[in-house]
Coordinates of N, CA and C in Angstrom, one line a residue:
N932 N 0.7 -1.8 0.2 CA 0.4 -0.3 -0.1 C 0.8 1.4 -0.1
P933 N 0.9 2.2 -0.5 CA 2.0 3.3 -0.7 C 1.7 4.2 0.1
V934 N 0.3 4.6 0.3 CA 0.7 5.7 1.9 C 0.6 4.9 3.1
W935 N 0.8 3.3 3.2 CA 1.7 2.7 4.6 C 3.3 2.7 4.2
R936 N 3.7 2.7 2.6 CA 4.8 2.5 2.9 C 5.6 4.2 2.8
W937 N 5.1 5.4 2.8 CA 5.4 6.6 3.0 C 4.9 6.5 4.3
Q938 N 4.1 6.4 5.6 CA 4.1 6.3 6.7 C 5.2 6.0 7.4
E939 N 6.2 4.3 6.6 CA 6.7 3.9 7.3 C 8.0 4.8 6.9
W940 N 8.5 5.9 5.9 CA 9.4 6.1 5.2 C 9.5 7.6 6.0
L941 N 8.4 7.9 7.1 CA 8.6 9.0 7.8 C 9.0 9.0 9.1
A942 N 8.5 7.5 9.5 CA 8.8 6.9 10.4 C 10.6 7.0 10.9
A943 N 11.4 6.1 10.0 CA 12.1 5.9 9.8 C 13.2 6.4 10.6
P944 N 13.3 8.0 10.1 CA 14.4 8.2 11.3 C 14.1 8.5 13.1
F945 N 13.2 8.4 13.0 CA 13.2 8.2 14.8 C 13.5 6.8 15.2
A946 N 13.6 6.2 14.9 CA 13.4 4.6 14.6 C 15.0 4.4 15.9
G947 N 15.7 4.9 15.7 CA 17.4 4.6 16.6 C 17.3 5.9 17.5
L948 N 16.5 6.5 18.1 CA 16.2 7.3 19.2 C 16.9 7.1 20.0
R949 N 17.7 7.8 20.9 CA 18.6 7.0 21.7 C 17.4 7.4 23.4
L950 N 17.9 6.2 24.6 CA 17.0 6.4 25.9 C 17.5 7.6 26.2
Q951 N 18.4 8.1 26.2 CA 18.3 9.1 26.9 C 17.2 10.2 26.6
W952 N 17.5 10.4 25.5 CA 16.1 11.6 24.9 C 15.3 11.0 25.0
Q953 N 15.0 9.8 25.1 CA 13.0 9.2 25.8 C 13.1 9.9 27.3
A954 N 13.6 9.6 27.7 CA 14.4 9.6 29.5 C 13.8 11.2 29.7
G955 N 14.2 12.5 28.9 CA 14.9 14.0 28.8 C 13.3 14.5 28.6
M956 N 12.5 13.3 27.6 CA 11.6 14.0 27.6 C 10.7 13.9 28.5
A957 N 10.9 12.7 29.5 CA 9.6 13.6 30.5 C 9.6 14.7 31.0
V958 N 11.2 15.1 31.5 CA 11.6 16.4 32.3 C 10.8 17.1 31.3
A959 N 11.0 17.4 30.1 CA 10.2 17.7 29.6 C 8.9 18.5 29.9
L960 N 8.1 16.8 29.7 CA 6.6 16.7 29.4 C 5.8 17.3 30.7
L961 N 6.8 17.4 31.4 CA 5.7 18.1 32.5 C 5.4 19.6 33.2
S962 N 5.8 19.7 32.3 CA 5.5 21.2 32.2 C 5.1 20.9 30.6
V963 N 4.5 20.8 30.4 CA 3.7 20.7 29.0 C 2.5 22.0 29.0
G964 N 1.4 22.0 30.0 CA 0.4 22.8 30.3 C 1.0 24.4 30.7
F965 N 1.9 24.0 31.8 CA 3.0 25.1 32.0 C 2.8 26.5 30.8
V966 N 3.7 25.3 29.5 CA 4.0 26.3 28.8 C 3.0 26.7 27.9
S967 N 2.1 25.7 27.7 CA 1.4 25.8 26.8 C 0.5 27.7 27.2
G968 N 0.3 27.4 28.8 CA -0.6 28.2 28.9 C 0.0 29.7 29.0
T969 N 2.2 29.4 29.3 CA 2.4 30.9 29.5 C 3.3 31.3 28.2
L970 N 3.6 30.9 27.5 CA 4.8 31.1 26.6 C 4.1 32.3 25.5
V971 N 2.8 31.5 24.6 CA 1.9 32.7 24.1 C 1.5 33.9 24.7
T972 N 0.7 33.7 25.4 CA 0.1 34.6 25.6 C 0.8 35.4 26.7
S973 N 2.5 35.3 27.7 CA 2.5 36.9 28.7 C 3.9 37.2 27.1
R974 N 4.0 37.7 28.3 CA 5.3 38.9 28.1 C 6.5 39.0 29.1
Y975 N 7.8 39.2 28.3 CA 8.3 38.7 28.8 C 9.3 39.8 29.6
S976 N 10.5 39.9 30.5 CA 11.3 41.3 30.5 C 12.7 40.7 29.6
S977 N 12.2 38.7 29.3 CA 14.2 39.1 28.8 C 14.3 39.3 27.5
N978 N 14.9 39.3 26.8 CA 15.3 39.3 25.3 C 15.4 38.0 24.4
V979 N 13.8 38.4 24.6 CA 13.6 36.9 23.1 C 12.4 37.7 22.3
G980 N 13.1 36.6 20.9 CA 11.7 36.7 20.5 C 11.4 36.1 20.1
N981 N 9.8 36.7 18.8 CA 8.8 35.8 19.2 C 8.9 33.7 18.0
D982 N 10.1 34.2 17.7 CA 10.3 32.2 17.2 C 10.4 31.4 18.1
V983 N 11.4 32.2 19.5 CA 11.9 31.0 20.5 C 10.4 31.2 21.3
T984 N 9.5 31.9 21.8 CA 8.3 32.2 22.5 C 7.2 31.1 22.0
Q985 N 7.1 30.1 20.1 CA 6.3 30.3 19.8 C 7.3 28.6 19.2
A986 N 8.8 28.1 19.3 CA 8.5 27.2 18.9 C 9.3 25.9 20.3
N987 N 8.9 24.6 19.6 CA 9.8 23.9 20.6 C 10.9 24.5 21.1
I988 N 11.5 23.7 22.1 CA 13.6 23.7 22.3 C 14.2 22.4 21.6
A989 N 14.8 22.8 20.4 CA 15.5 21.8 20.2 C 16.4 20.8 21.0
G990 N 16.8 21.8 21.9 CA 18.3 21.9 22.9 C 18.9 22.8 23.1
I991 N 20.1 22.4 24.3 CA 20.6 23.5 25.3 C 22.4 23.4 25.4
H992 N 22.6 24.6 25.0 CA 23.9 24.5 24.8 C 24.3 24.8 25.6
S993 N 24.7 25.8 26.7 CA 24.7 26.8 27.7 C 24.6 27.5 28.1
I994 N 24.5 27.5 30.0 CA 23.7 28.6 30.9 C 24.5 28.8 31.7
S995 N 24.7 30.2 31.2 CA 25.3 31.2 32.5 C 25.0 32.3 33.3
S996 N 26.1 32.8 34.1 CA 25.6 34.1 34.8 C 25.9 35.0 34.3
R997 N 24.9 36.4 34.5 CA 25.4 38.1 33.9 C 26.1 38.2 35.1
P998 N 27.0 39.1 34.8 CA 26.9 40.9 35.7 C 25.7 41.0 36.9
D999 N 24.9 41.3 35.6 CA 23.4 41.8 36.1 C 22.7 41.0 37.4
G1000 N 23.0 39.4 37.6 CA 22.3 38.7 38.1 C 21.8 37.9 36.8
G1001 N 21.4 38.3 35.9 CA 20.9 37.5 34.8 C 20.9 36.5 34.8
L1002 N 20.7 35.6 33.2 CA 21.1 34.3 32.6 C 21.3 34.6 31.4
D1003 N 22.3 34.2 30.9 CA 22.5 33.4 29.5 C 22.4 32.6 28.9
I1004 N 21.0 32.1 28.6 CA 21.1 30.5 27.5 C 21.3 30.4 26.4
S1005 N 22.1 29.6 25.6 CA 22.0 29.8 24.2 C 21.6 28.7 24.0
L1006 N 20.4 28.5 23.3 CA 19.6 27.2 22.6 C 19.4 27.0 21.0
D1007 N 19.5 25.9 20.7 CA 18.4 25.6 19.4 C 17.2 25.6 19.7
T1008 N 16.1 26.4 18.1 CA 15.4 26.5 18.4 C 15.2 25.6 16.5
T1009 N 14.7 26.9 15.8 CA 14.4 26.4 14.5 C 16.9 27.2 13.7
H1010 N 16.4 27.9 14.5 CA 18.4 28.0 15.0 C 18.9 28.5 16.2
R1011 N 20.2 28.7 16.2 CA 20.8 28.8 17.7 C 20.7 30.4 18.3
Q1012 N 20.6 30.3 19.5 CA 20.3 32.1 19.9 C 20.3 31.7 21.2
T1013 N 20.5 33.2 21.6 CA 20.9 33.3 23.6 C 19.2 34.2 23.9
I1014 N 19.5 33.5 25.0 CA 17.8 34.4 25.6 C 18.3 35.0 27.4
H1015 N 18.4 36.0 27.1 CA 18.7 36.3 28.7 C 17.5 37.6 29.5
G1016 N 18.2 36.9 30.4 CA 17.1 36.9 32.3 C 16.8 36.3 33.1
S1017 N 16.1 36.9 34.0 CA 16.4 36.4 35.3 C 15.7 35.0 35.8
L1018 N 16.0 34.4 37.0 CA 15.0 33.3 37.2 C 13.9 33.8 37.8
A1019 N 13.2 35.0 37.9 CA 11.8 36.0 38.0 C 11.6 35.2 36.3
D1020 N 11.6 35.1 35.4 CA 11.4 34.8 34.3 C 10.3 34.1 33.9
P1021 N 9.7 33.5 34.0 CA 8.6 32.3 33.4 C 9.4 31.7 32.3
L1022 N 9.8 32.0 31.1 CA 10.4 31.3 30.4 C 11.8 30.8 30.5
I1023 N 12.2 31.5 31.1 CA 13.8 31.3 31.8 C 14.2 29.8 33.0
R1024 N 12.8 29.9 33.5 CA 12.7 29.0 34.5 C 12.5 27.7 33.8
Q1025 N 11.5 27.6 32.6 CA 10.4 27.2 31.8 C 12.1 26.4 31.0
V1026 N 13.4 26.8 30.3 CA 14.0 26.6 29.6 C 15.1 25.7 30.4
L1027 N 15.2 26.0 32.4 CA 16.5 25.1 32.5 C 15.6 24.0 33.1
V1028 N 14.3 23.8 33.6 CA 14.0 22.9 33.1 C 14.0 21.6 32.4
S1029 N 13.4 22.5 31.0 CA 13.9 21.3 30.1 C 15.3 20.7 30.0
A1030 N 16.6 21.6 30.2 CA 17.4 21.2 30.4 C 17.9 20.3 31.3
L1031 N 17.0 19.5 31.9 CA 17.2 18.9 33.3 C 17.3 17.5 32.8
G1032 N 16.4 17.6 31.2 CA 16.3 15.9 30.5 C 17.8 16.6 29.1
D1033 N 18.3 17.2 29.0 CA 19.4 17.8 27.8 C 20.6 16.0 27.8
Y1034 N 21.0 15.5 27.0 CA 22.1 14.4 26.8 C 23.2 15.2 27.3
N1035 N 23.5 16.5 26.8 CA 24.6 16.6 28.0 C 24.6 17.0 29.2
S1036 N 25.2 16.4 30.1 CA 25.5 16.0 31.6 C 26.0 17.5 32.1
G1037 N 26.9 18.2 31.3 CA 27.1 19.6 32.1 C 26.5 21.1 32.0
V1038 N 25.5 20.3 30.9 CA 24.4 21.2 30.5 C 23.2 21.2 31.4
R1039 N 22.9 19.6 32.2 CA 22.0 19.5 33.3 C 22.7 19.8 34.7
L1040 N 24.1 19.8 35.1 CA 25.0 20.5 35.7 C 24.6 22.0 36.1
D1041 N 24.1 22.6 35.1 CA 24.9 24.1 35.0 C 22.9 24.7 35.3
S1042 N 22.3 23.7 34.3 CA 20.6 23.6 35.1 C 20.7 23.4 36.3
M1043 N 20.9 22.7 37.3 CA 20.7 22.6 37.9 C 21.4 23.1 39.1
E1044 N 22.1 23.9 39.0 CA 23.5 24.9 40.0 C 22.5 26.3 39.6
Q1045 N 21.4 26.6 38.6 CA 21.0 27.9 38.8 C 19.1 27.1 39.8
L1046 N 18.9 26.3 39.5 CA 17.5 25.4 40.1 C 17.7 25.8 41.6
R1047 N 18.6 25.0 42.2 CA 18.2 25.0 43.6 C 18.6 26.2 44.4
N1048 N 17.8 28.0 43.9 CA 18.2 29.2 44.2 C 16.8 28.7 45.2
P1049 N 17.4 28.4 46.8 CA 15.9 29.5 47.5 C 14.7 29.6 46.8
A1050 N 15.1 30.7 46.1 CA 13.9 31.4 45.4 C 13.0 30.8 44.9
L1051 N 13.3 29.6 44.5 CA 12.3 28.7 43.8 C 11.9 27.0 44.3
A1052 N 12.1 27.6 45.9 CA 11.9 25.9 46.8 C 10.3 26.0 46.6
G1053 N 9.8 26.9 46.0 CA 7.8 26.3 46.4 C 7.2 26.4 45.1
D1054 N 8.4 26.6 44.1 CA 7.6 26.5 42.6 C 7.2 24.6 42.0
P1055 N 6.0 24.2 42.2 CA 5.8 22.8 42.0 C 6.4 22.5 40.4
Q1056 N 6.5 23.0 40.1 CA 7.0 22.2 38.4 C 8.6 22.5 38.4
V1057 N 9.1 23.4 39.4 CA 10.7 23.1 39.8 C 11.0 22.0 40.3
R1058 N 10.2 22.0 41.6 CA 10.4 20.2 42.5 C 10.1 19.4 41.5
A1059 N 8.8 18.9 41.5 CA 9.1 17.2 40.2 C 9.9 17.4 39.6
A1060 N 10.5 18.2 38.6 CA 12.0 18.0 38.0 C 12.7 17.9 38.5
L1061 N 13.1 18.1 39.5 CA 13.7 17.7 40.4 C 14.3 16.2 41.1
V1062 N 12.9 16.0 41.4 CA 12.5 14.4 41.9 C 12.4 13.7 41.2
L1063 N 12.6 13.9 39.9 CA 12.7 14.0 38.4 C 14.4 13.4 38.0
S1064 N 15.0 14.1 38.4 CA 16.3 14.0 38.0 C 17.3 12.9 39.8
L1065 N 16.9 13.2 40.5 CA 17.2 11.8 41.4 C 17.4 10.3 40.4
Q1066 N 17.0 10.2 39.6 CA 16.9 9.3 38.7 C 18.5 9.5 37.2
D1067 N 18.6 11.0 37.7 CA 19.3 10.8 36.6 C 21.2 10.0 36.4
R1068 N 21.4 9.6 35.3 CA 22.2 8.7 35.5 C 23.7 9.2 36.3
N1069 N 23.9 10.9 35.8 CA 24.8 10.8 36.6 C 25.3 11.3 38.6
P1070 N 26.0 10.9 38.6 CA 25.6 11.3 40.6 C 25.5 12.2 40.8
S1071 N 26.7 13.0 39.7 CA 26.9 14.5 40.3 C 25.6 15.4 40.0
V1072 N 24.6 15.0 39.4 CA 23.3 16.0 38.8 C 22.9 15.5 40.2
R1073 N 22.4 14.1 40.6 CA 21.5 14.0 41.5 C 22.1 14.0 42.7
L1074 N 23.4 14.4 43.3 CA 23.4 15.4 44.6 C 23.0 16.6 44.4
K1075 N 23.0 17.2 43.1 CA 23.0 18.9 43.2 C 21.8 18.8 43.2
A1076 N 21.0 17.8 42.5 CA 19.0 18.0 42.5 C 18.6 17.6 44.8
L1077 N 19.7 17.1 44.7 CA 19.0 16.9 47.1 C 19.3 17.7 47.4
D1078 N 21.0 19.0 46.7 CA 21.1 20.0 47.1 C 19.6 20.7 47.2
A1079 N 19.1 20.5 46.1 CA 18.2 21.8 45.2 C 16.6 21.5 46.2
L1080 N 16.6 20.3 46.8 CA 15.6 19.7 47.3 C 15.3 19.3 49.1
K1081 N 16.4 20.8 49.1 CA 16.3 21.1 51.0 C 15.4 21.7 51.2
G1082 N 15.3 21.1 52.7 CA 13.8 22.3 52.6 C 12.5 21.9 52.7
S1083 N 12.5 21.0 51.4 CA 11.3 20.4 50.8 C 11.0 18.9 51.1
G1084 N 11.7 18.1 52.1 CA 12.0 17.2 52.9 C 10.3 16.1 53.4
A1085 N 9.7 17.1 53.8 CA 8.4 16.9 54.2 C 7.3 17.1 53.4
D1086 N 7.7 17.0 52.0 CA 6.5 17.1 50.7 C 6.6 15.4 50.2
F1087 N 5.9 14.8 49.9 CA 5.5 13.4 50.2 C 5.7 13.2 48.7
A1088 N 5.6 13.6 48.2 CA 6.3 12.8 46.7 C 8.1 12.8 46.4
V1089 N 8.7 13.5 47.1 CA 9.9 14.6 48.0 C 10.9 13.2 48.1
R1090 N 10.0 13.0 49.6 CA 10.0 12.2 50.6 C 10.6 10.4 49.9
Q1091 N 9.1 9.7 49.3 CA 9.3 9.5 48.4 C 10.2 9.2 47.6
A1092 N 11.1 9.6 46.9 CA 12.1 9.8 46.2 C 13.6 10.1 46.6
L1093 N 13.1 10.0 47.8 CA 14.3 9.9 48.9 C 14.8 8.6 50.1
I1094 N 13.7 8.3 49.7 CA 13.4 6.4 50.3 C 14.2 5.8 49.8
K1095 N 13.7 6.1 48.1 CA 13.8 4.8 46.8 C 15.7 5.5 46.7
S1096 N 15.7 6.7 46.6 CA 17.5 7.1 47.0 C 18.2 5.9 48.2
L1097 N 17.7 6.8 49.2 CA 18.7 5.6 50.4 C 18.2 3.7 50.1
K1098 N 17.5 3.4 49.2 CA 17.4 1.9 49.4 C 18.3 1.6 48.3
S1099 N 18.2 2.5 47.0 CA 18.7 1.8 45.6 C 19.5 2.7 45.1
D1100 N 20.1 3.4 44.8 CA 21.6 4.1 44.9 C 22.5 4.3 44.9
S1101 N 23.3 4.0 43.4 CA 24.6 3.5 43.7 C 25.5 4.1 44.2
N1102 N 24.9 5.5 44.7 CA 26.3 6.5 45.2 C 25.9 6.6 46.6
S1103 N 26.8 6.4 47.5 CA 26.9 6.0 49.1 C 26.9 8.1 49.3
G1104 N 27.1 8.5 48.3 CA 27.1 10.2 49.2 C 25.8 11.1 48.7
V1105 N 25.1 10.0 47.4 CA 23.1 10.3 47.2 C 22.7 9.7 47.9
R1106 N 23.2 8.6 48.6 CA 22.5 8.1 50.1 C 23.2 8.4 51.7
I1107 N 24.4 9.0 52.0 CA 23.6 9.7 52.8 C 23.2 11.3 53.1
K1108 N 23.1 11.7 51.6 CA 22.2 13.0 51.6 C 20.8 12.7 51.7
A1109 N 20.8 11.9 51.2 CA 18.9 11.5 51.6 C 18.4 11.1 53.0
I1110 N 19.7 10.1 53.8 CA 19.1 11.1 54.8 C 18.9 11.7 55.6
E1111 N 20.2 12.3 55.1 CA 19.9 13.5 56.0 C 18.6 14.8 55.9
L1112 N 18.4 14.5 54.4 CA 16.8 15.3 53.8 C 15.7 14.2 54.9
L1113 N 16.0 13.5 54.5 CA 14.9 12.6 55.8 C 14.4 12.8 57.2
S1114 N 15.9 13.2 57.5 CA 15.9 13.2 59.4 C 15.5 14.6 60.0
G1115 N 14.8 15.3 58.9 CA 13.8 16.5 59.8 C 12.6 15.8 60.6
Q1116 N 11.9 14.8 59.9 CA 10.7 14.3 60.9 C 10.3 12.5 60.6
P1117 N 10.3 11.8 61.5 CA 10.0 10.6 61.6 C 8.9 10.7 60.7
D1118 N 7.9 9.1 60.1 CA 7.0 8.6 59.5 C 7.9 7.3 59.6
S1119 N 6.5 6.4 59.5 CA 6.9 4.4 58.8 C 7.4 4.7 57.9
P1120 N 7.5 5.1 56.6 CA 8.0 4.7 55.7 C 10.0 5.2 55.8
A1121 N 10.0 6.1 56.3 CA 11.8 6.3 56.8 C 11.9 5.3 57.6
I1122 N 11.1 5.6 59.2 CA 11.6 4.9 59.7 C 12.2 3.1 59.1
T1123 N 10.9 2.5 58.5 CA 12.0 1.9 57.6 C 12.9 0.9 57.0
A1124 N 12.8 2.2 56.3 CA 14.4 2.9 55.3 C 15.6 2.6 55.7
L1125 N 15.4 3.1 56.9 CA 16.5 3.7 57.8 C 17.3 2.5 58.6
Q1126 N 15.9 1.2 59.0 CA 15.8 0.6 59.6 C 16.8 -0.5 58.4
Q1127 N 16.5 -1.3 57.9 CA 17.1 -1.6 56.5 C 18.0 -1.4 56.4
S1128 N 18.4 0.3 55.9 CA 19.5 0.9 56.1 C 21.0 0.3 56.9
A1129 N 20.5 0.7 57.8 CA 21.1 0.5 59.3 C 22.0 -1.0 59.9
A1130 N 21.1 -1.7 59.0 CA 21.2 -3.2 59.1 C 21.9 -4.1 58.2
S1131 N 21.9 -3.2 57.2 CA 22.6 -4.1 55.6 C 23.1 -2.9 54.2
D1132 N 23.5 -1.9 54.8 CA 23.9 -1.1 53.1 C 25.5 -1.1 53.6
S1133 N 25.6 -1.5 51.8 CA 27.2 -2.0 52.5 C 28.3 -1.0 52.9
N1134 N 27.9 0.5 53.7 CA 28.9 1.4 53.2 C 28.9 1.6 54.8
S1135 N 29.8 1.4 56.0 CA 29.8 1.1 57.2 C 29.1 3.0 57.8
A1136 N 29.8 3.9 56.9 CA 29.3 5.2 57.4 C 28.0 6.1 57.1
I1137 N 27.0 4.7 56.2 CA 25.6 4.6 56.1 C 25.2 4.5 57.4
R1138 N 25.4 3.2 57.5 CA 24.7 2.1 58.4 C 24.6 2.7 59.6
L1139 N 26.2 3.5 60.5 CA 25.7 4.6 61.4 C 25.1 5.9 61.3
K1140 N 25.4 5.7 60.2 CA 24.4 7.9 59.9 C 22.7 7.7 60.1
S1141 N 22.3 5.8 59.4 CA 21.2 5.7 60.2 C 20.1 5.4 61.2
A1142 N 21.0 4.6 61.7 CA 21.1 4.4 63.1 C 21.3 5.4 64.0
E1143 N 21.6 6.2 64.0 CA 22.2 7.4 64.5 C 20.7 8.6 64.4
T1144 N 20.3 8.3 62.8 CA 18.7 9.2 63.1 C 17.6 8.2 63.7
L1145 N 18.0 6.9 63.3 CA 16.8 6.6 63.9 C 16.5 6.2 66.1
R1146 N 17.6 6.4 66.0 CA 17.7 6.8 67.7 C 17.4 7.8 68.4
K1147 N 17.7 9.0 67.2 CA 17.4 11.0 67.5 C 16.0 10.6 67.4
W1148 N 15.6 9.7 66.8 CA 13.6 10.0 66.8 C 13.1 8.4 67.7
N1149 N 13.7 8.6 68.8 CA 13.9 7.7 69.7 C 13.0 6.1 68.5
A1150 N 13.2 5.2 67.7 CA 12.6 4.5 67.1 C 13.8 3.7 67.3
P1151 N 13.5 2.2 67.3 CA 14.0 1.6 67.5 C 15.0 0.9 66.0
V1152 N 16.5 0.7 66.1 CA 17.5 0.8 65.1 C 16.8 -0.8 64.2
E1153 N 16.4 -1.8 65.0 CA 16.6 -3.2 64.8 C 15.4 -3.7 63.6
V1154 N 15.8 -4.1 62.5 CA 14.2 -4.5 62.6 C 13.6 -5.7 62.0
Y1155 N 12.3 -5.0 62.5 CA 11.1 -6.4 63.1 C 10.5 -6.8 62.0

């Protein structure tokens, strides 16, 4: 059938897309609704052309701070350009969130450095992106994500992600930071996770820290 052959021809270039790109899209999709509601209708303080506000972002190349406290972000839409603005600009925040799904770990780290600003702690889109970044393949990105989530340890989704990191993250530094963020308040899931960690984690420092946290909570160290 000629129509089927035509459809197969269109689909062929996309058959080999890398898994990292697919994972990155999960981060970008967190804020699709936010983008559709703001990029077209809002006016921004940043120096942004209409083609940027109406086009999908194809890739982020660099993120750098400006002397005035704003940011320069080099990106691709239909062509490469640089946008300027501060963290108060919704578009700048959206581009930083999108950058967390970029294939370049350096870009992801630069974006994370900006997103861990305490002023963004209450932004639900940013928080959701940070939680998802706890699954990033680069441990440095995961560590920065934990730094950015400080103060959000009472949030249910954040605590679930912290417990998962404590149980399964391959990096001992990530597991230690997860304990620190969980230690703000006790609850049953955290107690259970810390008991298991105190009993069986491969790292002695993590076993000790888990036990210390349980004692601070007046919770039993032993697993029952």
